Amino acid sequence: MTTFSKNVFFTCFFIIISLFNSTHAQNQNCSTHPLFTNNLYKACNNLPTLNSFIHWNYHQLNHTVDIAYRHTGVTTSNWIAWCLNPSGGGMIGSQCLIAYRNSTDLLHAYTSSITSYATRLEEGSLSFRVPKIGAEFNDNEMIIYATLELPNGTTKFTEVWQYGPISGDTLGMHPTDRDNMRSIATIDFATAQAADATTTTSASTRLGSRNRKKNVHGVMNVVSWGILMPVGAMAARYLKVFKSANPTWFYIHVTCQSSAYIVGVAGFVTGMKLGCSSPGVVHTTHRNIGITLFVLGTLQAFAILLRPKPDHKYRKYWNAYHQAMGYSVLILSIINILDGLDILDPGKKWKRAYIGVLIFLGSIIVVLEAFTWYVVFKRKRQSAIAANESSIGA
């Protein structure tokens, strides 16, 4: 056989082997696995991404389900997770089963409830009971076994599955590849209905829609409470020092604060809608501060209608009230925006960007504050000199 013939032969051989392996990998089916063929589990589902499979037995009498979640192609340096989301959403609100090989070389399986994108998959109880949970690892396949007491009297849920790296006992963030971001479907334990492409697309669409609403909620509140409101307060504090800026500073102040309030209310309503559509997901501090800001902002808006004239005897009390409420809103706004960025977890660059905006505004405030006091003291000194000259002339 010539050298050319040998090269052609080996090339064809490797192509055939590669095609065989590829076809074999694509044709893996949960129904050919011993968990199914040995009648250990009566129903199974080939999950559409990440080489994952779910097997289960549903017990109608006590509304429980025994599951075996298989994830192939992983190593001992990976963690795996399979979750149900009773609220119908994606990652947030998911009630998860986690497994990994820990630093003592033992498989550890536990439960974790995800309440934010900044989760570290900490061990904790779920919104429903999990009487049994365990795991095994063989031939690059990790399996989680568990018994679930299904919540809400229903058998149909959104399911989410994932995997990621691990270092020691620290679980790292999962990859953000296309398949990782599409690992969401629906499952009906009673009917053994598989999540087809249409169902998966629908679940992904709902998740994308909810994420867009979260982003809109965040952007509106950052722009309104976090930027427009401070700029409006700065206009009232520093522009009125310049006599030529009167009453321009007042119109700038009112325009900024009114715009901030309108956009902020829209952001508040979006946040409340998100909360109502995500049962089981509660960000207590963020929600309570948001409600407080809405109340204080509304009081400030109505306070404008009750503003006494400049020479009225109660004007100084109104000013004190207005300023105290305004500064309270500014402080709470910044706290809640930073908390919201931690919840949304869009990436550290966005939080850093907002902190950069705060530093920029703070730098301007320092300069203007110093200049304001300089002008005030200068005018007082000039008034004192004028008064002395007047008394001497008299």
Coordinates of C-alpha atoms in Angstrom, one line a residue:
M1 CA 0.0 0.0 0.0
T2 CA 1.4 3.4 -1.0
T3 CA 1.9 6.2 1.4
F4 CA -0.9 8.1 -0.2
S5 CA -3.2 5.2 0.1
K6 CA -2.4 4.7 3.7
N7 CA -3.1 8.4 4.5
V8 CA -6.4 8.2 2.7
F9 CA -7.3 4.9 4.5
F10 CA -6.5 6.3 8.0
T11 CA -8.2 9.6 7.2
C12 CA -11.4 7.8 6.2
F13 CA -11.1 5.5 9.3
F14 CA -10.9 8.4 11.7
I15 CA -13.8 10.3 10.0
I16 CA -16.0 7.2 10.3
I17 CA -15.0 6.7 13.9
S18 CA -15.7 10.4 14.7
L19 CA -19.1 10.3 12.9
F20 CA -20.0 7.1 14.9
N21 CA -19.1 8.7 18.2
S22 CA -20.9 11.9 17.3
T23 CA -24.0 9.9 16.3
H24 CA -23.8 7.8 19.4
A25 CA -23.6 10.8 21.6
Q26 CA -26.5 12.5 19.9
N27 CA -28.6 9.3 20.1
Q28 CA -28.2 8.7 23.8
N29 CA -31.7 8.0 25.2
C30 CA -32.9 7.8 28.8
S31 CA -35.1 4.8 27.9
T32 CA -32.0 2.6 27.1
H33 CA -30.4 3.3 30.5
P34 CA -30.4 0.6 33.2
L35 CA -32.4 2.9 35.5
F36 CA -35.2 2.6 33.0
T37 CA -34.7 -0.8 31.5
N38 CA -34.5 -2.4 34.9
N39 CA -37.8 -0.8 35.9
L40 CA -36.3 1.2 38.6
Y41 CA -38.0 4.3 37.2
K42 CA -41.1 4.1 35.1
A43 CA -40.8 7.5 33.3
C44 CA -37.9 9.4 31.9
N45 CA -37.1 12.5 29.9
N46 CA -34.1 13.4 27.6
L47 CA -33.4 17.0 28.6
P48 CA -32.7 19.2 25.6
T49 CA -29.3 20.5 26.6
L50 CA -26.1 19.7 28.7
N51 CA -26.2 15.9 28.3
S52 CA -28.8 15.6 31.0
F53 CA -31.6 13.2 31.8
I54 CA -34.4 12.9 34.4
H55 CA -36.0 9.7 35.5
W56 CA -38.9 9.5 38.0
N57 CA -41.7 7.6 39.7
Y58 CA -44.8 9.6 40.6
H59 CA -46.8 8.4 43.6
Q60 CA -50.3 9.9 43.3
L61 CA -51.5 8.6 46.7
N62 CA -49.1 10.8 48.7
H63 CA -48.2 13.3 46.0
T64 CA -44.5 12.5 46.0
V65 CA -42.0 11.7 43.3
D66 CA -38.8 9.7 43.3
I67 CA -36.3 11.2 40.9
A68 CA -32.9 10.4 39.5
Y69 CA -31.2 13.2 37.6
R70 CA -28.3 12.1 35.5
H71 CA -25.6 14.5 34.1
T72 CA -23.1 12.9 31.8
G73 CA -19.7 14.2 30.6
V74 CA -18.8 15.7 33.9
T75 CA -15.7 15.2 36.2
T76 CA -15.1 15.2 39.9
S77 CA -14.2 18.9 39.4
N78 CA -17.8 19.7 38.6
W79 CA -21.0 20.3 40.6
I80 CA -24.4 19.5 39.1
A81 CA -27.8 20.9 39.9
W82 CA -31.4 20.0 39.0
C83 CA -34.2 22.3 40.2
L84 CA -37.9 22.9 40.2
N85 CA -39.4 26.4 40.2
P86 CA -42.9 26.4 41.6
S87 CA -43.3 30.0 40.6
G88 CA -42.8 29.1 36.9
G89 CA -39.8 31.4 36.5
G90 CA -36.2 30.5 35.7
M91 CA -33.2 30.6 38.0
I92 CA -34.7 32.9 40.7
G93 CA -37.1 31.0 42.9
S94 CA -35.7 27.6 41.9
Q95 CA -35.6 24.9 44.5
C96 CA -32.5 22.9 43.8
L97 CA -30.8 19.6 44.4
I98 CA -27.0 20.0 44.3
A99 CA -24.3 17.3 44.2
Y100 CA -20.5 17.4 44.0
R101 CA -17.4 15.6 45.3
N102 CA -16.1 17.6 48.3
S103 CA -12.5 18.2 49.6
T104 CA -12.6 14.9 51.6
D105 CA -13.3 13.0 48.3
L106 CA -16.9 12.2 49.3
L107 CA -20.0 12.9 47.3
H108 CA -22.2 15.5 49.0
A109 CA -25.8 16.0 47.9
Y110 CA -27.9 18.7 49.5
T111 CA -30.7 21.2 48.8
S112 CA -30.4 24.9 48.0
S113 CA -33.1 27.6 47.4
I114 CA -32.0 30.3 44.9
T115 CA -33.2 33.8 45.8
S116 CA -30.9 36.0 43.7
Y117 CA -28.5 35.8 40.8
A118 CA -25.6 36.3 43.3
T119 CA -26.3 32.9 44.9
R120 CA -23.4 30.7 46.0
L121 CA -25.7 27.7 46.2
E122 CA -25.6 27.6 50.0
E123 CA -27.1 24.6 51.7
G124 CA -30.6 25.3 53.0
S125 CA -34.2 24.0 53.1
L126 CA -36.6 24.3 50.2
S127 CA -40.2 25.5 49.9
F128 CA -41.2 21.8 49.9
R129 CA -39.9 18.7 51.8
V130 CA -37.1 16.5 50.4
P131 CA -37.2 13.4 52.7
K132 CA -34.3 11.6 50.9
I133 CA -31.4 12.8 48.8
G134 CA -28.2 11.1 47.7
A135 CA -25.7 11.0 44.8
E136 CA -23.3 8.7 43.0
F137 CA -20.5 9.2 40.4
N138 CA -19.4 6.6 37.8
D139 CA -17.7 6.9 34.4
N140 CA -18.0 10.7 34.2
E141 CA -21.7 10.5 35.0
M142 CA -23.1 12.1 38.2
I143 CA -26.5 11.1 39.4
I144 CA -28.7 12.8 42.1
Y145 CA -31.3 10.6 43.7
A146 CA -34.1 12.2 45.8
T147 CA -37.7 11.9 47.0
L148 CA -39.7 15.1 46.7
E149 CA -43.0 16.0 48.3
L150 CA -44.5 18.1 45.5
P151 CA -45.9 21.5 46.4
N152 CA -49.1 23.3 45.5
G153 CA -51.1 20.2 44.7
T154 CA -49.8 20.3 41.2
T155 CA -47.5 18.0 39.1
K156 CA -46.4 20.4 36.4
F157 CA -43.4 22.6 37.0
T158 CA -40.6 24.6 35.3
E159 CA -37.4 22.6 35.7
V160 CA -33.9 24.1 35.5
W161 CA -30.6 22.1 35.4
Q162 CA -27.0 23.3 35.4
Y163 CA -23.4 22.4 36.1
G164 CA -20.2 24.4 37.0
P165 CA -16.7 24.1 38.2
I166 CA -15.6 23.5 41.8
S167 CA -12.5 24.2 43.8
G168 CA -12.2 22.4 47.1
D169 CA -15.7 23.0 48.6
T170 CA -16.3 26.3 46.7
L171 CA -18.8 26.1 43.9
G172 CA -18.0 28.3 41.0
M173 CA -20.3 30.1 38.5
H174 CA -21.7 28.0 35.8
P175 CA -20.6 28.7 32.1
T176 CA -22.7 31.2 30.2
D177 CA -22.6 29.3 26.9
R178 CA -25.8 29.1 24.8
D179 CA -26.7 25.6 26.1
N180 CA -26.2 26.7 29.7
M181 CA -28.5 29.6 29.2
R182 CA -31.2 27.4 27.6
S183 CA -31.3 24.7 30.3
I184 CA -34.9 25.3 31.2
A185 CA -38.0 23.3 30.4
T186 CA -41.3 22.1 31.9
I187 CA -42.1 18.7 33.3
D188 CA -45.4 17.0 34.3
F189 CA -44.7 14.1 36.7
A190 CA -48.3 12.8 36.4
T191 CA -48.5 12.5 32.7
A192 CA -44.8 11.8 32.0
Q193 CA -44.9 14.5 29.4
A194 CA -41.5 15.3 27.9
A195 CA -40.4 18.9 27.4
D196 CA -40.5 19.2 23.7
A197 CA -38.8 22.0 21.7
T198 CA -42.0 24.2 21.8
T199 CA -42.3 23.8 25.6
T200 CA -38.6 24.6 26.1
T201 CA -38.8 27.6 23.8
S202 CA -41.9 28.9 25.7
A203 CA -40.2 28.5 29.1
S204 CA -37.1 30.3 27.7
T205 CA -39.3 33.0 26.3
R206 CA -40.9 33.5 29.7
L207 CA -37.5 33.6 31.4
G208 CA -36.3 36.2 28.8
S209 CA -39.4 38.3 29.3
R210 CA -38.9 38.3 33.1
N211 CA -35.2 39.2 32.8
R212 CA -36.1 42.1 30.5
K213 CA -38.6 43.3 33.1
K214 CA -35.9 43.1 35.8
N215 CA -33.5 45.0 33.7
V216 CA -36.1 47.7 32.9
H217 CA -36.9 47.9 36.6
G218 CA -33.3 48.4 37.4
V219 CA -32.5 51.0 34.7
M220 CA -35.6 53.1 35.6
N221 CA -34.8 53.2 39.3
V222 CA -31.1 54.0 38.7
V223 CA -31.9 56.8 36.4
S224 CA -34.7 58.2 38.5
W225 CA -33.8 57.7 42.2
G226 CA -30.1 57.3 41.6
I227 CA -29.2 60.1 39.2
L228 CA -32.1 62.6 38.5
M229 CA -33.0 62.9 42.1
P230 CA -29.4 63.8 43.3
V231 CA -29.0 66.2 40.4
G232 CA -32.2 68.0 41.3
A233 CA -31.2 68.3 44.9
M234 CA -27.8 69.7 43.8
A235 CA -29.6 72.3 41.7
A236 CA -31.6 73.5 44.8
R237 CA -28.6 73.4 47.1
Y238 CA -26.0 75.2 45.0
L239 CA -27.5 77.1 42.1
K240 CA -29.6 79.4 44.2
V241 CA -26.3 80.8 45.7
F242 CA -26.0 82.7 42.4
K243 CA -28.5 85.6 42.4
S244 CA -28.6 85.5 38.6
A245 CA -29.9 81.9 38.7
N246 CA -33.1 82.8 40.5
P247 CA -35.7 81.5 39.8
T248 CA -34.0 79.2 37.1
W249 CA -32.6 76.9 39.8
F250 CA -36.2 76.3 41.1
Y251 CA -37.4 75.2 37.7
I252 CA -34.4 72.9 37.2
H253 CA -35.1 71.4 40.7
V254 CA -38.8 70.9 40.0
T255 CA -38.1 69.4 36.5
C256 CA -35.5 67.0 37.8
Q257 CA -37.5 65.9 40.8
S258 CA -40.8 65.6 38.9
S259 CA -39.2 63.5 36.2
A260 CA -37.4 61.4 38.8
Y261 CA -40.7 60.8 40.6
I262 CA -42.6 59.8 37.5
V263 CA -39.9 57.4 36.2
G264 CA -39.4 56.1 39.8
V265 CA -43.1 55.3 40.2
A266 CA -43.0 53.4 36.9
G267 CA -39.9 51.5 38.2
F268 CA -41.7 50.8 41.5
V269 CA -44.8 49.4 39.8
T270 CA -42.6 47.2 37.6
G271 CA -40.9 45.9 40.8
M272 CA -44.2 45.2 42.5
K273 CA -45.4 43.3 39.4
L274 CA -42.2 41.2 39.4
G275 CA -42.8 40.4 43.0
C276 CA -46.4 39.3 42.4
S277 CA -45.4 37.1 39.5
S278 CA -42.6 35.4 41.5
P279 CA -44.1 33.7 44.6
G280 CA -41.5 32.3 46.9
V281 CA -38.9 35.0 45.8
V282 CA -38.7 37.6 48.5
H283 CA -36.1 40.4 48.8
T284 CA -37.5 41.8 52.1
T285 CA -35.0 44.7 52.5
H286 CA -35.1 45.8 48.9
R287 CA -38.9 45.7 48.9
N288 CA -39.3 47.5 52.1
I289 CA -36.9 50.3 51.2
G290 CA -38.6 50.6 47.8
I291 CA -42.0 51.0 49.4
T292 CA -40.6 53.6 51.8
L293 CA -39.1 55.5 48.9
F294 CA -42.4 55.5 47.1
V295 CA -44.2 56.9 50.2
L296 CA -41.6 59.6 50.9
G297 CA -41.5 60.6 47.2
T298 CA -45.2 60.9 47.1
L299 CA -45.2 63.0 50.3
Q300 CA -42.6 65.3 48.8
A301 CA -44.7 65.7 45.6
F302 CA -47.8 66.7 47.6
A303 CA -45.7 68.9 49.9
I304 CA -45.0 71.2 46.9
L305 CA -48.7 72.0 46.8
L306 CA -48.7 73.1 50.4
R307 CA -45.5 75.2 50.2
P308 CA -46.0 78.5 52.1
K309 CA -44.9 81.8 50.6
P310 CA -41.2 82.8 51.3
D311 CA -42.3 85.4 53.9
H312 CA -44.8 83.1 55.7
K313 CA -44.0 82.4 59.3
Y314 CA -44.3 78.6 58.7
R315 CA -41.9 78.6 55.7
K316 CA -38.8 77.8 57.8
Y317 CA -40.6 74.7 59.2
W318 CA -41.6 73.6 55.7
N319 CA -38.1 74.1 54.5
A320 CA -36.7 71.9 57.3
Y321 CA -39.3 69.2 56.6
H322 CA -38.6 69.3 52.8
Q323 CA -34.9 69.1 53.2
A324 CA -35.0 66.3 55.8
M325 CA -37.3 64.2 53.6
G326 CA -35.2 64.9 50.5
Y327 CA -31.9 63.9 52.1
S328 CA -33.6 60.7 53.5
V329 CA -34.8 59.8 50.0
L330 CA -31.3 60.3 48.5
I331 CA -29.6 58.1 51.2
L332 CA -32.3 55.3 50.9
S333 CA -32.2 55.5 47.1
I334 CA -28.4 54.9 47.0
I335 CA -28.7 52.0 49.5
N336 CA -31.5 50.4 47.6
I337 CA -29.9 50.7 44.2
L338 CA -26.7 49.0 45.4
D339 CA -28.8 46.3 47.0
G340 CA -30.8 45.9 43.8
L341 CA -27.6 45.6 41.7
D342 CA -26.5 42.8 44.1
I343 CA -29.8 41.0 43.5
L344 CA -29.9 41.5 39.8
D345 CA -26.1 40.7 39.6
P346 CA -25.7 42.0 36.0
G347 CA -21.9 42.0 36.3
K348 CA -19.5 43.9 38.5
K349 CA -18.9 46.5 35.9
W350 CA -22.4 47.9 36.3
K351 CA -22.1 48.3 40.0
R352 CA -18.7 49.9 39.5
A353 CA -20.2 52.2 36.9
Y354 CA -22.9 53.4 39.3
I355 CA -20.3 53.8 42.1
G356 CA -18.3 55.8 39.6
V357 CA -21.3 58.1 39.0
L358 CA -21.7 58.6 42.7
I359 CA -18.0 59.4 43.1
F360 CA -18.3 61.9 40.2
L361 CA -21.4 63.6 41.7
G362 CA -19.7 63.5 45.1
S363 CA -16.7 65.3 43.8
I364 CA -18.8 68.0 42.3
I365 CA -20.7 68.4 45.6
V366 CA -17.4 68.8 47.5
V367 CA -16.3 71.6 45.1
L368 CA -19.7 73.3 45.1
E369 CA -20.1 73.0 48.9
A370 CA -16.8 74.7 49.5
F371 CA -17.7 77.4 46.9
T372 CA -21.1 77.9 48.5
W373 CA -19.7 78.5 52.0
Y374 CA -17.1 80.8 50.5
V375 CA -19.8 82.9 48.9
V376 CA -21.9 82.9 52.1
F377 CA -19.1 84.1 54.3
K378 CA -18.0 86.6 51.7
R379 CA -21.5 88.1 51.6
K380 CA -21.8 88.1 55.4
R381 CA -18.4 90.0 55.6
Q382 CA -19.5 92.5 53.0
S383 CA -22.8 93.0 54.8
A384 CA -21.0 93.5 58.1
I385 CA -18.6 96.1 56.5
A386 CA -21.6 97.9 54.9
A387 CA -23.4 98.0 58.2
N388 CA -20.3 99.4 60.0
E389 CA -19.8 102.1 57.3
S390 CA -23.5 102.9 57.6
S391 CA -23.3 103.3 61.4
I392 CA -20.1 105.4 61.1
G393 CA -21.8 107.6 58.6
A394 CA -24.8 108.0 60.8

